[in-house]
Short mmCIF file of C-alpha atoms in Angstrom, two decimals:
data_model
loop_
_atom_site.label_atom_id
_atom_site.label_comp_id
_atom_site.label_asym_id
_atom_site.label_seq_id
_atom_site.Cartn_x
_atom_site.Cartn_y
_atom_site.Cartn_z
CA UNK A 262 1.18 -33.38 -3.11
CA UNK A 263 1.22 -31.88 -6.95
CA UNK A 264 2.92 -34.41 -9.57
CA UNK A 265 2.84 -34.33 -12.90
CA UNK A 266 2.07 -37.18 -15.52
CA UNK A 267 1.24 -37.95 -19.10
CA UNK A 268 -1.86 -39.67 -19.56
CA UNK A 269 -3.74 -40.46 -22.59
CA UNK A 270 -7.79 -40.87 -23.38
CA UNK A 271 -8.73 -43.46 -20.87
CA UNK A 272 -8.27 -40.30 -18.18
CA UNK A 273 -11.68 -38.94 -18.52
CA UNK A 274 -13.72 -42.22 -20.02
CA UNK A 275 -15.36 -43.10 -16.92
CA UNK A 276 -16.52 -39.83 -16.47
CA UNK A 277 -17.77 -39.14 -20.19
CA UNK A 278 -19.53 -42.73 -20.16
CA UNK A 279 -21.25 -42.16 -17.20
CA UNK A 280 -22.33 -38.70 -19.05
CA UNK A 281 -23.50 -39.92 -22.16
CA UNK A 282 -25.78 -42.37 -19.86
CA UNK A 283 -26.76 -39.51 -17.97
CA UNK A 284 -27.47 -37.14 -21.13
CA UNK A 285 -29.52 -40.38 -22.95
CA UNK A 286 -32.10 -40.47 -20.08
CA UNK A 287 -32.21 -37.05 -19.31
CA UNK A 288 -33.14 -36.36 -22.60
CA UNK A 289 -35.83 -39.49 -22.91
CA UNK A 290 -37.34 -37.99 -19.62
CA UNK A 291 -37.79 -34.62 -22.02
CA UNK A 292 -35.16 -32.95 -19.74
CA UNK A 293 -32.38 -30.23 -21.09
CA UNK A 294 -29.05 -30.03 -18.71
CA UNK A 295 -28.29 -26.25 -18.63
CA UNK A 296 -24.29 -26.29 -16.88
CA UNK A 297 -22.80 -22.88 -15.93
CA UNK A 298 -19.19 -22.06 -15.23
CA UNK A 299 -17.37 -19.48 -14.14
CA UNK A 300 -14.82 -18.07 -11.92
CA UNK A 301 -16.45 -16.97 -8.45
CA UNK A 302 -17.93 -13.47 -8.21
CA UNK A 303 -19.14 -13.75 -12.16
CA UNK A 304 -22.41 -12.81 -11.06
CA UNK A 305 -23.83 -16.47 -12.52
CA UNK A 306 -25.89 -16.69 -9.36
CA UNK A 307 -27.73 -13.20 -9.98
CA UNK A 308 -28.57 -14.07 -13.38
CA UNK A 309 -29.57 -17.65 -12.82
CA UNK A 310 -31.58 -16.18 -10.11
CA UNK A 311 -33.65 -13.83 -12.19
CA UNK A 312 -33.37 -16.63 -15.09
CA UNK A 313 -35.61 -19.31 -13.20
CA UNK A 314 -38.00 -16.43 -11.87
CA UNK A 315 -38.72 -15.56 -15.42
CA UNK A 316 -39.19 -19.76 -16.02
CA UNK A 317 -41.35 -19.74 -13.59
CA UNK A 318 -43.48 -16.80 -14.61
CA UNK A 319 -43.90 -18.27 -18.01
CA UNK A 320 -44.83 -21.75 -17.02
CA UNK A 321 -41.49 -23.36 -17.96
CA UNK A 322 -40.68 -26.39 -15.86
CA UNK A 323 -37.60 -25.98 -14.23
CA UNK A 324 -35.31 -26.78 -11.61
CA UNK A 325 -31.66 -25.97 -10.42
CA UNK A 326 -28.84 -28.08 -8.43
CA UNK A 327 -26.50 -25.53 -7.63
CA UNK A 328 -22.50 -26.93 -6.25
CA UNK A 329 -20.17 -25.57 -3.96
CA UNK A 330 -17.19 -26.45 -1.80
CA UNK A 331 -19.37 -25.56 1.21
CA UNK A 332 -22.56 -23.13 2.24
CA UNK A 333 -26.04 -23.23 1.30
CA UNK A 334 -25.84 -19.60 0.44
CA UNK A 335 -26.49 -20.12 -3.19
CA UNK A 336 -29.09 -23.05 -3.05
CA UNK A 337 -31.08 -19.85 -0.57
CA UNK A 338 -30.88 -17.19 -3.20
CA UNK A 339 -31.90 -19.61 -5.81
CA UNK A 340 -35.06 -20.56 -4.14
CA UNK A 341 -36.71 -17.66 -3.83
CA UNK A 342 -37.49 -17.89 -7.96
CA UNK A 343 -39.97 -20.71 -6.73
CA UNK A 344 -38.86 -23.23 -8.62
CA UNK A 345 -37.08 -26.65 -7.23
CA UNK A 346 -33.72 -26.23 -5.84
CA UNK A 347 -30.76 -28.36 -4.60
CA UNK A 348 -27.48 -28.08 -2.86
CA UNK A 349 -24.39 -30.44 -3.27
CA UNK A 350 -21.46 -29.87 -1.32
CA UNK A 351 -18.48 -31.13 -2.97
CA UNK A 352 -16.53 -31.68 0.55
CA UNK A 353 -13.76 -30.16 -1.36
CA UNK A 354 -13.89 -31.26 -4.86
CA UNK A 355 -13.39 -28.31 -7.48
CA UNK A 356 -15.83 -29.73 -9.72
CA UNK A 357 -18.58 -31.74 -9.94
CA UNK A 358 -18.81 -35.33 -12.07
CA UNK A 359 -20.95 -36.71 -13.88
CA UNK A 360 -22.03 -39.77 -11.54
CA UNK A 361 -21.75 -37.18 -8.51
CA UNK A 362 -24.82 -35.45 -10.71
CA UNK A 363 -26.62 -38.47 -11.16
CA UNK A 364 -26.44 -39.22 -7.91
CA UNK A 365 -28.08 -35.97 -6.32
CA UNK A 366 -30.89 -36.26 -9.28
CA UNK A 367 -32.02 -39.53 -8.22
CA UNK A 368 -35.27 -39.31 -6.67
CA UNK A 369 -35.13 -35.41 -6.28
CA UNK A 370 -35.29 -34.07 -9.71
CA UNK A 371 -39.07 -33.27 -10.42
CA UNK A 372 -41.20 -35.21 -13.21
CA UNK A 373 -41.47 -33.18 -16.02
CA UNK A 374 -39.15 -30.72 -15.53
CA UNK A 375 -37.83 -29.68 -19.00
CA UNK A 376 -34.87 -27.42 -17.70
CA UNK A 377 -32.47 -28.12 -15.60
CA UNK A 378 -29.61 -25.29 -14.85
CA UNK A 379 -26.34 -26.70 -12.74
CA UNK A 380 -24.50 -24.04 -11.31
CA UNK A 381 -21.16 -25.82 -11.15
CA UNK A 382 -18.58 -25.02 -8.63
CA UNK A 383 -17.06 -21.58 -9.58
CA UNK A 384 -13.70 -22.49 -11.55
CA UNK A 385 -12.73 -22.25 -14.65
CA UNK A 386 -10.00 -25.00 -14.76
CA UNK A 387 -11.31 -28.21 -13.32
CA UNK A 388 -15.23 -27.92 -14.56
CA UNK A 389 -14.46 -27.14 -18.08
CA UNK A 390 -13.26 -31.11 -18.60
CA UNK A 391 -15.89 -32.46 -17.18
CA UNK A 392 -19.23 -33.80 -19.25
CA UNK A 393 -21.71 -33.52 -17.19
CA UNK A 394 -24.30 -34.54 -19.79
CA UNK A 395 -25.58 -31.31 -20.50
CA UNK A 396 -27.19 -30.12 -23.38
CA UNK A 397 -25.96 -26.47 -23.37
CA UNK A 398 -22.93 -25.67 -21.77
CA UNK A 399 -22.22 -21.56 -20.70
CA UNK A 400 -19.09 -20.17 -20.11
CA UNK A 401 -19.78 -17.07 -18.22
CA UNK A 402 -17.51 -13.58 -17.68
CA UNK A 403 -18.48 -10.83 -15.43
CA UNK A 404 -16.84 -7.19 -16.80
CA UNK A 405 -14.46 -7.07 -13.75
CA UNK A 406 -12.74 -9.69 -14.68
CA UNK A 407 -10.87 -8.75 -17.61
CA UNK A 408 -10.87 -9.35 -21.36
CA UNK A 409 -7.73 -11.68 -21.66
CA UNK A 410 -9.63 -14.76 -19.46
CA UNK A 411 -10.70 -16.30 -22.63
CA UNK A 412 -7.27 -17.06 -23.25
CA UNK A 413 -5.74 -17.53 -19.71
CA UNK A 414 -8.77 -20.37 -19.59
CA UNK A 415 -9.02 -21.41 -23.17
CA UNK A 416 -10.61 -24.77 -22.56
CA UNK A 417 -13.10 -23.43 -20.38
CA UNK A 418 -14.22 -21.00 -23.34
CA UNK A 419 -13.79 -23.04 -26.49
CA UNK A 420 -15.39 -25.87 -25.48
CA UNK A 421 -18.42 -23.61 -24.70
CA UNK A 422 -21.80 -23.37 -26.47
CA UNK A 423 -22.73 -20.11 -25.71
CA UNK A 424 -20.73 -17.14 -23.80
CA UNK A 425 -22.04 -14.69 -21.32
CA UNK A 426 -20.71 -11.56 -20.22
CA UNK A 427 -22.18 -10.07 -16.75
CA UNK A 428 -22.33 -6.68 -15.11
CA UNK A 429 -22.40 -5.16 -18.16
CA UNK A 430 -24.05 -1.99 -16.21
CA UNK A 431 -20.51 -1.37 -14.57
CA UNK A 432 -18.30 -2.08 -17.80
CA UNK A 433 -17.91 1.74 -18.48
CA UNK A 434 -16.38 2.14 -14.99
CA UNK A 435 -14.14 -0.48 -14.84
CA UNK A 436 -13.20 -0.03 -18.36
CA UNK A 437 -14.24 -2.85 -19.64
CA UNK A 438 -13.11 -3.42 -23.36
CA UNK A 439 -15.76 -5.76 -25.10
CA UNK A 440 -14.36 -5.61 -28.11
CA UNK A 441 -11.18 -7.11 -26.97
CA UNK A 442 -13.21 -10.11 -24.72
CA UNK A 443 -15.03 -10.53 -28.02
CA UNK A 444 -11.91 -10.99 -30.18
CA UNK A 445 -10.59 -13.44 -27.27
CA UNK A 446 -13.43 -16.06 -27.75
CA UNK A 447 -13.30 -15.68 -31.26
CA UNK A 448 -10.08 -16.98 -30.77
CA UNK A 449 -10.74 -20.03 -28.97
CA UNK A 450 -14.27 -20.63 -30.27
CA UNK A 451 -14.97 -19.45 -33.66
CA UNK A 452 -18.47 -18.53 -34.19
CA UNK A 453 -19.83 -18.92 -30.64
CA UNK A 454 -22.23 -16.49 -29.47
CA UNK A 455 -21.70 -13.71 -26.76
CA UNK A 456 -24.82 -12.30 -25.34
CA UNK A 457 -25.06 -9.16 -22.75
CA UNK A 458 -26.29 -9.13 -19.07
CA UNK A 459 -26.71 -7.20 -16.40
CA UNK A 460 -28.83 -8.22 -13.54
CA UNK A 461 -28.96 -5.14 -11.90
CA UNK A 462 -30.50 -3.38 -14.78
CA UNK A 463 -31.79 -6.22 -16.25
CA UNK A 464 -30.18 -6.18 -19.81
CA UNK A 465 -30.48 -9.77 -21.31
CA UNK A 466 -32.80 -11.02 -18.81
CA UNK A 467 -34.26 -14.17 -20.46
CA UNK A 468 -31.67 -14.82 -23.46
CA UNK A 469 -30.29 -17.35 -21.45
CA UNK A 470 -33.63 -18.84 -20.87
CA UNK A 471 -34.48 -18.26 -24.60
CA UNK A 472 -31.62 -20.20 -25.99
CA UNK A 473 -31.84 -23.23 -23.63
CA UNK A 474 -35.49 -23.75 -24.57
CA UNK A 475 -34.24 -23.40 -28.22
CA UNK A 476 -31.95 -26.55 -26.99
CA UNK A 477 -34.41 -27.99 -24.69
CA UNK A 478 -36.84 -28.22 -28.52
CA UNK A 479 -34.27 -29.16 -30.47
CA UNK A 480 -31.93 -27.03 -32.14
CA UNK A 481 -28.43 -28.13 -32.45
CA UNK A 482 -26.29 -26.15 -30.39
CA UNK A 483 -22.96 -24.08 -31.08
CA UNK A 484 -20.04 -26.74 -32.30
CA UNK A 485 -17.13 -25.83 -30.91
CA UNK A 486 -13.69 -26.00 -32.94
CA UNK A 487 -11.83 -27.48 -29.69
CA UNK A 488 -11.91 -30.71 -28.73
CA UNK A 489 -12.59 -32.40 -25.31
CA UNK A 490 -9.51 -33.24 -23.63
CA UNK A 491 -10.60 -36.71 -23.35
CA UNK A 492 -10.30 -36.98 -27.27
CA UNK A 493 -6.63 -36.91 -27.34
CA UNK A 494 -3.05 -36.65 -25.50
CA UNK A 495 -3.13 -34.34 -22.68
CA UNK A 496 -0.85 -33.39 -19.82
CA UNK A 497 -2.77 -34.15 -16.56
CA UNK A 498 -2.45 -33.02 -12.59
CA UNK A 499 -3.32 -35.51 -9.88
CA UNK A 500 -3.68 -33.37 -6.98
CA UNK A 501 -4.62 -35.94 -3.82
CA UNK A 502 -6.33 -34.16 -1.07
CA UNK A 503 -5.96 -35.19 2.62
CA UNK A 504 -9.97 -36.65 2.05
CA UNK A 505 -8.35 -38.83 -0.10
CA UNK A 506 -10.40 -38.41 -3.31
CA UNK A 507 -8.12 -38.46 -6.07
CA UNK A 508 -9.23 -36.69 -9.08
CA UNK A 509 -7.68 -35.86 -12.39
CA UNK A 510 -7.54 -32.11 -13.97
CA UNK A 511 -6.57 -31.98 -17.80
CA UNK A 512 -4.14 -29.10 -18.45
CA UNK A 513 -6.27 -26.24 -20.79
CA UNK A 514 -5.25 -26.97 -24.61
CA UNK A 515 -3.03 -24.45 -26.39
CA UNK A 516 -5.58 -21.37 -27.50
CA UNK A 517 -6.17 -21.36 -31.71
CA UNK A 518 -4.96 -18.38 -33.83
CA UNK A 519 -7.29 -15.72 -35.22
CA UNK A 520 -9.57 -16.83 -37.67
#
């Protein structure tokens, strides 16, 4: 069953208060959320792979809780960098929460670690309006998938910190245009910044890790010009699942003009 219904701020307060308590001890613990999204097949596994392999070799503490709908497949890859690892399985939920986080941290999420990367579940509708208390959040593109998603998903790109595109080793064959992708964010995030990966050929490798220990010391991150939909009116869908877990998915804002 699909309705739809107008609903104002109080939609996503539970969630973002439960972040902000999440992000406030986090942080006194010395720990930096790293959260990922992106449509499946982006290739976000492969680079967080050979992301927390290079964290590793360097000394960086780190850890990564990795979320999907079902399979341990990406919790396996993800171990072999060495470093700590979880699963959660969502039992059907598109996107993780902020107390569902909190939850699978409790008791598992190593002393001292300093980063922690959370593969979210790939989407790029129901993640992108959900806090999950992270200090950095990535929006990630692989070259496959076209230069017009950062409009089709607006909210999942302009509320992001920092942009990645991946597979940049195939973009000549697919005909990739990266000058178009680029003028798309602009569009719905002014002034964030794109960086390059491949990790096949291993362009990039360790920008992502760069930036998020930039975070992780203290430099402000990218503010976006969009809002979170929690800030204001939105038009909502309540999808309720046979499980019955109701969950609410703010409709992506209207993309900004060129700037």
């Amino acid at each position: 069953m699909c309705r739809v219904v107008d609903l104002r701020q109080a939609v996503l307060a539970k969630n973002d208060g439960a972040a902000q308590a999440l992000r406030a001890e986090l942080t006194a613990r010395g720990t930096a959320v790293v959260n990922l999204l992106s449509s499946p097949g982006s290739g976000k596994t492969a680079l967080l792979e050979r992301e927390l392999t290079l964290a590793r070799e360097r000394g960086v503490s780190a850890a990564a809780l990795t979320a999907d709908l079902a399979t341990e497949n990406d919790a396996t890859r993800l171990a072999r960098s060495g470093v700590p690892v979880r699963q959660v399985l969502t039992d059907g939920l598109c996107h993780l929460e902020a107390d569902m986080l909190g939850r699978h941290l409790d008791g598992w999420l190593p002393e001292g670690t300093r980063l922690l990367f959370v593969e979210n579940v790939g989407n790029l509708v129901c993640p992108a309006s959900y806090d999950l208390g992270e200090s950095l959040r990535v929006a990630l593109a692989s070259v496959t998938e076209g230069e017009d998603k950062p409009l089709k998903y607006p909210t999942a790109f302009g509320l992001a910190h920092l942009v990645v595109i991946t597979k940049t080793d195939i973009a000549e064959a697919v005909g990739f245009d990266e000058e178009a992708f680029r003028a798309n964010v602009r569009r719905v995030n002014p002034g964030v910044e794109i960086l390059r990966t491949s990790s096949r050929s291993g362009e990039g490798t360790g920008l992502l890790l760069d930036r998020a220990l930039d975070i992780a010391a203290g430099a402000r991150p990218h503010t976006p010009v969009m809002s979170h939909p929690a800030d204001g009116h939105t038009q909502t869908h309540i999808h309720t699942h046979s499980h019955s877990h109701t969950h609410p998915h703010p409709a992506p804002a209207t993309p900004a003009g060129p700037r």
